[in-house]
PDB file of C-alpha atoms and ligand atoms in Angstrom:
ATOM      1  CA  MET A  25      -7.028   2.643  21.565  1.00 89.00           C
ATOM      2  CA  LYS A  26      -5.937  -1.442  21.141  1.00 93.00           C
ATOM      3  CA  GLU A  27      -8.179  -2.677  23.100  1.00 93.00           C
ATOM      4  CA  ARG A  28     -11.085  -1.054  21.606  1.00 96.00           C
ATOM      5  CA  LEU A  29     -10.463  -2.623  18.493  1.00 98.00           C
ATOM      6  CA  ASP A  30     -12.589  -5.706  17.256  1.00 98.00           C
ATOM      7  CA  LEU A  31     -10.202  -8.127  16.332  1.00 97.00           C
ATOM      8  CA  HIS A  32     -12.792 -10.253  14.849  1.00 96.00           C
ATOM      9  CA  ASN A  33     -13.616  -7.690  12.191  1.00 97.00           C
ATOM     10  CA  LEU A  34     -10.223  -6.302  11.218  1.00 98.00           C
ATOM     11  CA  PRO A  35      -9.290  -5.478   7.647  1.00 98.00           C
ATOM     12  CA  ARG A  36      -7.643  -8.385   5.485  1.00 98.00           C
ATOM     13  CA  HIS A  37      -5.903  -5.631   3.491  1.00 98.00           C
ATOM     14  CA  ILE A  38      -4.652  -2.277   4.469  1.00 99.00           C
ATOM     15  CA  ALA A  39      -3.476   0.111   1.757  1.00 99.00           C
ATOM     16  CA  VAL A  40      -1.237   3.204   2.857  1.00 98.00           C
ATOM     17  CA  ILE A  41      -0.533   6.395   0.993  1.00 98.00           C
ATOM     18  CA  MET A  42       2.582   7.372   3.097  1.00 98.00           C
ATOM     19  CA  ASP A  43       2.495  11.253   2.124  1.00 98.00           C
ATOM     20  CA  GLY A  44       3.765  14.482   4.041  1.00 98.00           C
ATOM     21  CA  ASN A  45       7.964  13.380   4.412  1.00 98.00           C
ATOM     22  CA  GLY A  46       8.175  17.102   2.647  1.00 98.00           C
ATOM     23  CA  ARG A  47       6.317  19.264   4.656  1.00 98.00           C
ATOM     24  CA  TRP A  48       7.603  17.551   8.122  1.00 98.00           C
ATOM     25  CA  ALA A  49      11.102  18.266   7.010  1.00 98.00           C
ATOM     26  CA  LYS A  50      10.177  21.899   6.448  1.00 98.00           C
ATOM     27  CA  LYS A  51       8.797  22.470   9.315  1.00 98.00           C
ATOM     28  CA  GLN A  52      11.641  21.616  10.701  1.00 96.00           C
ATOM     29  CA  GLY A  53      13.770  23.912   8.704  1.00 98.00           C
ATOM     30  CA  ALA A  54      15.801  20.767   6.754  1.00 98.00           C
ATOM     31  CA  ALA A  55      15.509  19.616   3.250  1.00 97.00           C
ATOM     32  CA  ARG A  56      13.166  17.267   1.848  1.00 97.00           C
ATOM     33  CA  VAL A  57      15.375  14.210   2.082  1.00 97.00           C
ATOM     34  CA  PHE A  58      15.487  14.674   5.983  1.00 98.00           C
ATOM     35  CA  GLY A  59      11.716  13.731   6.050  1.00 98.00           C
ATOM     36  CA  HIS A  60      12.226  10.596   3.967  1.00 98.00           C
ATOM     37  CA  LYS A  61      14.941   9.469   6.257  1.00 97.00           C
ATOM     38  CA  ASN A  62      12.676  10.141   9.251  1.00 98.00           C
ATOM     39  CA  ALA A  63      10.003   8.138   7.650  1.00 97.00           C
ATOM     40  CA  ILE A  64      11.366   4.760   8.249  1.00 96.00           C
ATOM     41  CA  LEU A  65      10.268   4.706  11.944  1.00 97.00           C
ATOM     42  CA  ALA A  66       6.382   4.968  10.427  1.00 98.00           C
ATOM     43  CA  VAL A  67       6.913   2.313   7.895  1.00 97.00           C
ATOM     44  CA  ARG A  68       8.520   0.000  10.993  1.00 96.00           C
ATOM     45  CA  GLU A  69       5.649   0.726  13.246  1.00 97.00           C
ATOM     46  CA  THR A  70       3.021   0.376  11.217  1.00 98.00           C
ATOM     47  CA  THR A  71       4.148  -2.953   9.627  1.00 97.00           C
ATOM     48  CA  GLU A  72       4.765  -4.466  13.354  1.00 96.00           C
ATOM     49  CA  SER A  73       1.404  -3.818  14.424  1.00 97.00           C
ATOM     50  CA  CYS A  74      -0.175  -5.033  11.304  1.00 98.00           C
ATOM     51  CA  ALA A  75       2.047  -8.088  11.631  1.00 97.00           C
ATOM     52  CA  GLU A  76       1.334  -8.402  15.228  1.00 97.00           C
ATOM     53  CA  LEU A  77      -2.451  -7.869  14.663  1.00 97.00           C
ATOM     54  CA  GLY A  78      -2.773 -10.488  12.191  1.00 97.00           C
ATOM     55  CA  ILE A  79      -3.198  -8.261   9.308  1.00 98.00           C
ATOM     56  CA  GLN A  80      -2.475 -10.527   6.007  1.00 98.00           C
ATOM     57  CA  HIS A  81      -2.116  -7.510   3.560  1.00 98.00           C
ATOM     58  CA  LEU A  82      -0.051  -4.235   3.866  1.00 98.00           C
ATOM     59  CA  THR A  83       0.774  -2.312   0.702  1.00 98.00           C
ATOM     60  CA  LEU A  84       2.736   1.023   1.015  1.00 98.00           C
ATOM     61  CA  TYR A  85       2.585   3.364  -1.300  1.00 98.00           C
ATOM     62  CA  ALA A  86       6.252   4.575  -1.519  1.00 97.00           C
ATOM     63  CA  PHE A  87       7.046   5.820  -4.706  1.00 97.00           C
ATOM     64  CA  SER A  88       4.646   6.681  -7.694  1.00 98.00           C
ATOM     65  CA  THR A  89       5.276   6.601 -11.804  1.00 98.00           C
ATOM     66  CA  GLU A  90       4.359  10.789 -11.480  1.00 98.00           C
ATOM     67  CA  ASN A  91       7.236  11.035  -8.687  1.00 98.00           C
ATOM     68  CA  TRP A  92       9.992  10.092 -11.391  1.00 98.00           C
ATOM     69  CA  ASN A  93       9.160  14.153 -12.004  1.00 98.00           C
ATOM     70  CA  ARG A  94      10.756  15.061  -9.065  1.00 98.00           C
ATOM     71  CA  PRO A  95      14.291  16.798  -8.738  1.00 97.00           C
ATOM     72  CA  ARG A  96      16.913  13.972  -9.965  1.00 97.00           C
ATOM     73  CA  ALA A  97      18.766  14.443  -6.668  1.00 97.00           C
ATOM     74  CA  GLU A  98      15.120  13.583  -4.782  1.00 97.00           C
ATOM     75  CA  VAL A  99      14.781  10.772  -6.926  1.00 98.00           C
ATOM     76  CA  ASN A 100      18.271   9.626  -6.100  1.00 96.00           C
ATOM     77  CA  ALA A 101      18.226  10.468  -2.469  1.00 96.00           C
ATOM     78  CA  LEU A 102      15.329   8.026  -2.093  1.00 96.00           C
ATOM     79  CA  MET A 103      16.384   5.547  -4.262  1.00 95.00           C
ATOM     80  CA  GLU A 104      19.678   4.639  -1.938  1.00 94.00           C
ATOM     81  CA  LEU A 105      17.582   5.316   0.899  1.00 95.00           C
ATOM     82  CA  LEU A 106      15.324   2.392  -0.250  1.00 93.00           C
ATOM     83  CA  VAL A 107      18.093  -0.011  -0.536  1.00 89.00           C
ATOM     84  CA  SER A 108      19.911   0.788   2.357  1.00 93.00           C
ATOM     85  CA  THR A 109      16.552   0.648   4.293  1.00 94.00           C
ATOM     86  CA  ILE A 110      15.747  -3.253   2.654  1.00 94.00           C
ATOM     87  CA  ARG A 111      19.144  -4.035   3.635  1.00 92.00           C
ATOM     88  CA  LYS A 112      18.914  -2.758   7.521  1.00 93.00           C
ATOM     89  CA  GLU A 113      14.767  -4.368   8.209  1.00 94.00           C
ATOM     90  CA  ILE A 114      15.426  -7.773   6.525  1.00 95.00           C
ATOM     91  CA  SER A 115      16.095  -9.080   9.991  1.00 94.00           C
ATOM     92  CA  THR A 116      13.066  -7.100  11.134  1.00 93.00           C
ATOM     93  CA  LEU A 117      11.090  -8.491   8.787  1.00 96.00           C
ATOM     94  CA  GLN A 118      11.798 -12.078   9.544  1.00 96.00           C
ATOM     95  CA  ASP A 119      11.517 -11.221  13.354  1.00 94.00           C
ATOM     96  CA  ASN A 120       7.986 -10.737  12.304  1.00 95.00           C
ATOM     97  CA  ASN A 121       7.251 -13.670   9.646  1.00 97.00           C
ATOM     98  CA  VAL A 122       6.600 -11.223   7.038  1.00 98.00           C
ATOM     99  CA  ARG A 123       7.100 -11.997   3.384  1.00 98.00           C
ATOM    100  CA  LEU A 124       7.833  -8.970   1.332  1.00 98.00           C
ATOM    101  CA  ASN A 125       6.316  -8.169  -1.900  1.00 98.00           C
ATOM    102  CA  HIS A 126       6.603  -5.779  -4.656  1.00 97.00           C
ATOM    103  CA  ILE A 127       4.284  -4.323  -7.234  1.00 98.00           C
ATOM    104  CA  GLY A 128       4.959  -1.444 -10.004  1.00 98.00           C
ATOM    105  CA  ASN A 129       7.656  -1.365 -12.861  1.00 97.00           C
ATOM    106  CA  LEU A 130      10.235  -3.038 -11.830  1.00 95.00           C
ATOM    107  CA  HIS A 131      12.798  -2.736 -14.501  1.00 95.00           C
ATOM    108  CA  ASP A 132      12.383   1.471 -13.854  1.00 95.00           C
ATOM    109  CA  LEU A 133      14.306   0.991 -10.740  1.00 96.00           C
ATOM    110  CA  PRO A 134      18.311   1.141 -10.483  1.00 95.00           C
ATOM    111  CA  THR A 135      20.075  -2.222 -10.402  1.00 95.00           C
ATOM    112  CA  GLY A 136      21.334  -1.908  -7.276  1.00 93.00           C
ATOM    113  CA  CYS A 137      17.597  -1.191  -6.079  1.00 94.00           C
ATOM    114  CA  GLN A 138      15.995  -4.061  -8.082  1.00 96.00           C
ATOM    115  CA  HIS A 139      19.101  -6.787  -6.778  1.00 95.00           C
ATOM    116  CA  GLN A 140      18.101  -5.621  -3.132  1.00 94.00           C
ATOM    117  CA  LEU A 141      14.252  -5.872  -3.307  1.00 95.00           C
ATOM    118  CA  ASN A 142      14.617  -9.208  -5.625  1.00 97.00           C
ATOM    119  CA  GLU A 143      17.046 -10.663  -2.377  1.00 96.00           C
ATOM    120  CA  ALA A 144      14.917  -9.624   0.462  1.00 97.00           C
ATOM    121  CA  MET A 145      11.853 -10.922  -1.521  1.00 97.00           C
ATOM    122  CA  ALA A 146      13.790 -14.237  -1.713  1.00 97.00           C
ATOM    123  CA  GLU A 147      14.771 -14.162   1.675  1.00 97.00           C
ATOM    124  CA  THR A 148      11.105 -13.699   3.289  1.00 98.00           C
ATOM    125  CA  LYS A 149       9.879 -15.735   0.395  1.00 97.00           C
ATOM    126  CA  LYS A 150       8.500 -18.495   2.748  1.00 97.00           C
ATOM    127  CA  ASN A 151       7.286 -16.593   5.804  1.00 98.00           C
ATOM    128  CA  THR A 152       3.603 -17.208   6.412  1.00 98.00           C
ATOM    129  CA  GLY A 153       2.223 -14.069   8.513  1.00 98.00           C
ATOM    130  CA  LEU A 154       1.805 -10.426   7.113  1.00 98.00           C
ATOM    131  CA  THR A 155       2.236  -9.825   3.289  1.00 98.00           C
ATOM    132  CA  LEU A 156       4.318  -6.202   2.880  1.00 98.00           C
ATOM    133  CA  THR A 157       3.840  -4.880  -0.417  1.00 98.00           C
ATOM    134  CA  LEU A 158       5.598  -1.840  -1.575  1.00 97.00           C
ATOM    135  CA  ALA A 159       4.311  -0.544  -4.451  1.00 97.00           C
ATOM    136  CA  LEU A 160       7.296   1.385  -6.383  1.00 97.00           C
ATOM    137  CA  SER A 161       7.272   2.873  -9.589  1.00 97.00           C
ATOM    138  CA  TYR A 162       3.621   2.016  -9.622  1.00 98.00           C
ATOM    139  CA  SER A 163       0.351   3.755 -10.858  1.00 98.00           C
ATOM    140  CA  GLY A 164      -2.982   2.643 -11.243  1.00 98.00           C
ATOM    141  CA  ARG A 165      -3.395   3.828 -14.847  1.00 98.00           C
ATOM    142  CA  TRP A 166       0.128   2.114 -15.648  1.00 98.00           C
ATOM    143  CA  GLU A 167      -1.320  -1.178 -13.875  1.00 98.00           C
ATOM    144  CA  ILE A 168      -4.398  -1.166 -15.901  1.00 98.00           C
ATOM    145  CA  LEU A 169      -2.955  -0.370 -19.188  1.00 98.00           C
ATOM    146  CA  GLU A 170      -0.604  -3.394 -18.786  1.00 98.00           C
ATOM    147  CA  ALA A 171      -3.243  -5.317 -18.089  1.00 98.00           C
ATOM    148  CA  ALA A 172      -5.013  -3.940 -21.291  1.00 98.00           C
ATOM    149  CA  LYS A 173      -2.614  -4.641 -23.183  1.00 98.00           C
ATOM    150  CA  LYS A 174      -1.821  -8.693 -21.969  1.00 97.00           C
ATOM    151  CA  LEU A 175      -5.574  -9.009 -22.467  1.00 98.00           C
ATOM    152  CA  MET A 176      -5.598  -7.691 -25.896  1.00 97.00           C
ATOM    153  CA  GLN A 177      -2.174  -9.894 -26.888  1.00 98.00           C
ATOM    154  CA  ALA A 178      -4.793 -12.562 -25.611  1.00 97.00           C
ATOM    155  CA  ALA A 179      -7.362 -11.848 -27.709  1.00 97.00           C
ATOM    156  CA  ARG A 180      -5.161 -11.721 -30.795  1.00 97.00           C
ATOM    157  CA  ASP A 181      -3.624 -15.118 -30.111  1.00 98.00           C
ATOM    158  CA  GLY A 182      -7.132 -16.689 -30.134  1.00 97.00           C
ATOM    159  CA  VAL A 183      -6.939 -17.434 -26.435  1.00 97.00           C
ATOM    160  CA  LEU A 184      -9.386 -15.303 -25.542  1.00 96.00           C
ATOM    161  CA  ALA A 185     -12.708 -13.956 -27.144  1.00 96.00           C
ATOM    162  CA  PRO A 186     -13.552 -10.291 -25.758  1.00 95.00           C
ATOM    163  CA  GLU A 187     -17.043 -11.183 -24.959  1.00 96.00           C
ATOM    164  CA  ALA A 188     -15.475 -13.995 -22.911  1.00 97.00           C
ATOM    165  CA  LEU A 189     -13.697 -11.005 -20.223  1.00 97.00           C
ATOM    166  CA  THR A 190     -15.227 -10.987 -17.014  1.00 97.00           C
ATOM    167  CA  PRO A 191     -14.140  -8.328 -13.730  1.00 97.00           C
ATOM    168  CA  ALA A 192     -12.352 -11.946 -12.384  1.00 97.00           C
ATOM    169  CA  LEU A 193     -10.593 -12.548 -15.538  1.00 97.00           C
ATOM    170  CA  PHE A 194      -9.508  -9.075 -15.459  1.00 98.00           C
ATOM    171  CA  GLU A 195      -8.194  -8.674 -12.095  1.00 98.00           C
ATOM    172  CA  GLN A 196      -5.963 -11.854 -12.489  1.00 98.00           C
ATOM    173  CA  GLN A 197      -3.877  -9.720 -15.032  1.00 98.00           C
ATOM    174  CA  LEU A 198      -3.637  -7.137 -12.237  1.00 98.00           C
ATOM    175  CA  THR A 199      -0.299  -7.113  -9.773  1.00 98.00           C
ATOM    176  CA  THR A 200      -2.459  -7.593  -6.830  1.00 98.00           C
ATOM    177  CA  HIS A 201      -4.044 -10.892  -8.475  1.00 98.00           C
ATOM    178  CA  ASP A 202      -2.907 -13.043  -5.542  1.00 96.00           C
ATOM    179  CA  MET A 203      -4.664 -10.385  -2.817  1.00 98.00           C
ATOM    180  CA  PRO A 204      -7.838  -9.103  -1.764  1.00 98.00           C
ATOM    181  CA  ASP A 205      -9.059  -5.708  -2.477  1.00 98.00           C
ATOM    182  CA  PRO A 206      -8.019  -3.362   0.715  1.00 98.00           C
ATOM    183  CA  GLU A 207     -10.937  -2.909   2.835  1.00 98.00           C
ATOM    184  CA  LEU A 208      -9.052   0.302   4.315  1.00 98.00           C
ATOM    185  CA  LEU A 209      -7.234   3.003   2.493  1.00 99.00           C
ATOM    186  CA  ILE A 210      -5.420   5.576   4.935  1.00 99.00           C
ATOM    187  CA  ARG A 211      -3.520   8.398   3.620  1.00 98.00           C
ATOM    188  CA  THR A 212      -1.298  10.815   6.222  1.00 98.00           C
ATOM    189  CA  SER A 213      -1.005  14.451   5.699  1.00 98.00           C
ATOM    190  CA  GLY A 214      -4.332  15.739   5.452  1.00 98.00           C
ATOM    191  CA  GLU A 215      -4.824  15.187   1.361  1.00 98.00           C
ATOM    192  CA  MET A 216      -7.863  14.184  -0.084  1.00 98.00           C
ATOM    193  CA  ARG A 217      -6.946  12.296  -3.294  1.00 98.00           C
ATOM    194  CA  ILE A 218      -6.301   9.205  -4.218  1.00 98.00           C
ATOM    195  CA  SER A 219      -2.983   9.789  -6.517  1.00 98.00           C
ATOM    196  CA  ASN A 220      -2.756   7.161  -9.105  1.00 98.00           C
ATOM    197  CA  PHE A 221      -2.763   4.260  -6.378  1.00 98.00           C
ATOM    198  CA  LEU A 222      -4.849   1.254  -6.560  1.00 98.00           C
ATOM    199  CA  LEU A 223      -7.540   2.670  -8.980  1.00 98.00           C
ATOM    200  CA  TRP A 224      -9.120  -0.851 -10.121  1.00 98.00           C
ATOM    201  CA  GLN A 225      -8.720  -2.292  -6.535  1.00 98.00           C
ATOM    202  CA  LEU A 226      -9.817   0.493  -4.061  1.00 98.00           C
ATOM    203  CA  ALA A 227     -13.438   0.630  -5.799  1.00 98.00           C
ATOM    204  CA  TYR A 228     -15.392  -0.124  -2.293  1.00 98.00           C
ATOM    205  CA  THR A 229     -12.478   0.527  -0.349  1.00 98.00           C
ATOM    206  CA  GLU A 230     -13.397   2.809   3.042  1.00 98.00           C
ATOM    207  CA  LEU A 231     -10.848   5.594   3.039  1.00 98.00           C
ATOM    208  CA  TYR A 232      -9.402   7.005   6.036  1.00 98.00           C
ATOM    209  CA  ILE A 233      -7.450  10.598   5.883  1.00 98.00           C
ATOM    210  CA  SER A 234      -5.111  11.290   8.826  1.00 98.00           C
ATOM    211  CA  GLU A 235      -3.980  14.716   9.420  1.00 98.00           C
ATOM    212  CA  VAL A 236      -0.357  13.428  11.065  1.00 98.00           C
ATOM    213  CA  LEU A 237       2.392  13.858   8.751  1.00 98.00           C
ATOM    214  CA  TRP A 238       4.077  10.675   7.493  1.00 98.00           C
ATOM    215  CA  PRO A 239       7.114  10.859  10.122  1.00 98.00           C
ATOM    216  CA  ASP A 240       4.942  11.059  12.793  1.00 98.00           C
ATOM    217  CA  PHE A 241       2.541   7.868  12.023  1.00 98.00           C
ATOM    218  CA  ARG A 242       2.760   5.447  14.919  1.00 98.00           C
ATOM    219  CA  LYS A 243       0.922   2.226  16.247  1.00 98.00           C
ATOM    220  CA  GLU A 244      -1.636   4.426  17.894  1.00 98.00           C
ATOM    221  CA  HIS A 245      -2.795   6.152  14.447  1.00 98.00           C
ATOM    222  CA  LEU A 246      -3.184   2.640  13.046  1.00 98.00           C
ATOM    223  CA  TYR A 247      -5.636   1.668  15.582  1.00 98.00           C
ATOM    224  CA  GLU A 248      -7.390   4.555  15.154  1.00 98.00           C
ATOM    225  CA  ALA A 249      -7.412   4.116  11.596  1.00 98.00           C
ATOM    226  CA  ILE A 250      -8.685   0.795  11.865  1.00 98.00           C
ATOM    227  CA  TYR A 251     -11.148   1.596  14.901  1.00 98.00           C
ATOM    228  CA  SER A 252     -12.671   3.985  12.435  1.00 98.00           C
ATOM    229  CA  TYR A 253     -13.049   1.564   9.860  1.00 98.00           C
ATOM    230  CA  GLN A 254     -14.926  -1.213  12.328  1.00 98.00           C
ATOM    231  CA  GLN A 255     -17.594   1.837  12.898  1.00 97.00           C
ATOM    232  CA  ARG A 256     -18.488   1.930   9.180  1.00 97.00           C
ATOM    233  CA  GLU A 257     -21.564   0.144   7.372  1.00 96.00           C
ATOM    234  CA  ARG A 258     -20.021  -1.345   4.382  1.00 95.00           C
ATOM    235  CA  ARG A 259     -23.172  -1.271   1.781  1.00 96.00           C
ATOM    236  CA  PHE A 260     -21.687  -2.202  -1.322  1.00 96.00           C
ATOM    237  CA  GLY A 261     -24.372  -0.312  -3.089  1.00 97.00           C
ATOM    238  CA  LYS A 262     -27.311  -2.048  -1.224  1.00 96.00           C
ATOM    239  CA  THR A 263     -29.191  -0.427   1.397  1.00 97.00           C
ATOM    240  CA  SER A 264     -28.548  -0.477   4.970  1.00 97.00           C
ATOM    241  CA  GLU A 265     -31.725  -2.542   5.663  1.00 96.00           C
ATOM    242  CA  GLN A 266     -30.509  -5.372   3.502  1.00 95.00           C
ATOM    243  CA  ILE A 267     -27.170  -5.477   5.153  1.00 95.00           C
ATOM    244  CA  ASN A 268     -28.935  -5.742   8.622  1.00 95.00           C
ATOM    245  CA  LEU A 269     -30.666  -8.679   7.064  1.00 94.00           C
ATOM    246  CA  SER A 270     -28.362 -10.443   5.886  1.00 91.00           C
ATOM    247  CA  LYS A 271     -26.300  -9.874   9.380  1.00 86.00           C
ATOM    248  CA  GLN A 272     -29.349 -11.374  11.258  1.00 86.00           C
ATOM    249  CA  GLY A 273     -29.696 -14.735   8.319  1.00 72.00           C
TER     250      GLY A 273
HETATM  251  C1  IPE B  20       5.604  11.193   0.505  1.00 60.85           C
HETATM  252  O1  IPE B  20       6.256  12.507   0.976  1.00 60.85           O
HETATM  253  C2  IPE B  20       6.925  10.255   0.005  1.00 60.85           C
HETATM  254  C3  IPE B  20       6.679  10.131  -1.362  1.00 60.85           C
HETATM  255  C4  IPE B  20       5.821  10.675  -2.268  1.00 60.85           C
HETATM  256  C5  IPE B  20       7.773   9.587  -1.905  1.00 60.85           C
HETATM  257  P1  IPE B  20       6.386  13.792   0.338  1.00 60.85           P
HETATM  258  O2  IPE B  20       7.785  13.605  -0.346  1.00 60.85           O
HETATM  259  O3  IPE B  20       5.109  13.464  -1.021  1.00 60.85           O
HETATM  260  O4  IPE B  20       5.870  15.130   1.165  1.00 60.85           O
HETATM  261  P2  IPE B  20       5.178  16.434   1.010  1.00 60.85           P
HETATM  262  O5  IPE B  20       4.108  15.883   0.407  1.00 60.85           O
HETATM  263  O6  IPE B  20       5.814  17.104   0.058  1.00 60.85           O
HETATM  264  O7  IPE B  20       5.035  16.864   2.423  1.00 60.85           O
HETATM  265  C1  IPE B  21       1.241  10.002  -3.499  1.00 60.85           C
HETATM  266  O1  IPE B  21       2.223  11.402  -2.749  1.00 60.85           O
HETATM  267  C2  IPE B  21       2.488   8.728  -3.786  1.00 60.85           C
HETATM  268  C3  IPE B  21       3.191   8.455  -2.686  1.00 60.85           C
HETATM  269  C4  IPE B  21       2.906   8.661  -1.790  1.00 60.85           C
HETATM  270  C5  IPE B  21       4.517   6.911  -3.315  1.00 60.85           C
HETATM  271  P1  IPE B  21       2.467  12.573  -3.577  1.00 60.85           P
HETATM  272  O2  IPE B  21       2.812  13.294  -3.034  1.00 60.85           O
HETATM  273  O3  IPE B  21       3.327  11.978  -4.684  1.00 60.85           O
HETATM  274  O4  IPE B  21       0.944  12.918  -4.151  1.00 60.85           O
HETATM  275  P2  IPE B  21       0.264  14.435  -5.197  1.00 60.85           P
HETATM  276  O5  IPE B  21       1.811  14.448  -5.962  1.00 60.85           O
HETATM  277  O6  IPE B  21       0.439  14.993  -3.882  1.00 60.85           O
HETATM  278  O7  IPE B  21      -0.773  13.684  -5.467  1.00 60.85           O
HETATM  279 MG1   MG B  22       3.310  14.386  -1.077  1.00 60.85          MG
END
């Protein structure tokens, strides 16, 4: 499958809603946390293959604002897993020239997680390959609201007139201000929804739903998703004829 990919038409930014850990565990007759533990290999495979392909940005939805409403024991287990995984994976990130980044409300996370995350981001900040962004305690509505608050403050301070606000200025307030919008969004486990992920950024993203449960997701599945993306015509509201004309010109 990798050989079929057009290396000149790769997405610059792939976003993934990693879903299905609980169902994967249930299928084995195990507790949900077992699914989360077995999700790490899928994260490693996806990160490695994006790095190998030369993709610039991979953003993984690891924990949503709404996920705080899960049973306390599951939330705690997820947070502990996060800390231990980041610690263990740092050397793999370095080997693959990956820079770690975070979006979401960092202050919601337990202090141990915050430290581990900050440390890993500092240690990998000079890496020049893939930027791996973990969305943790993130939601699209939270992010848009935070941006709106900052802009309202700027208006109140007299540094920005409401009529001067443009999409580009708005985007600068988002946590993703230094990345392009994702060209491709992958969601595993067959669910057909966005679940409060990058609401602004996904406006024109190509969606790919995989039936595979996240712990089973491997490099081949990623290649399949990219291949599917490469067969699409992205029209951005225009007609097919317009797109073909601009390709020729
Ligand atoms: C995704 O798997 C992981 C997180 C949301 C943290 P789920 O835990 O949502 O698994 P399902 O959807 O219950 O199978
Ligand atoms: C979305 O998965 C959030 C993450 C993958 C982190 P959920 O499993 O929480 O989504 P819903 O609740 O099924 O929409
Ligand atoms: Mg789920």
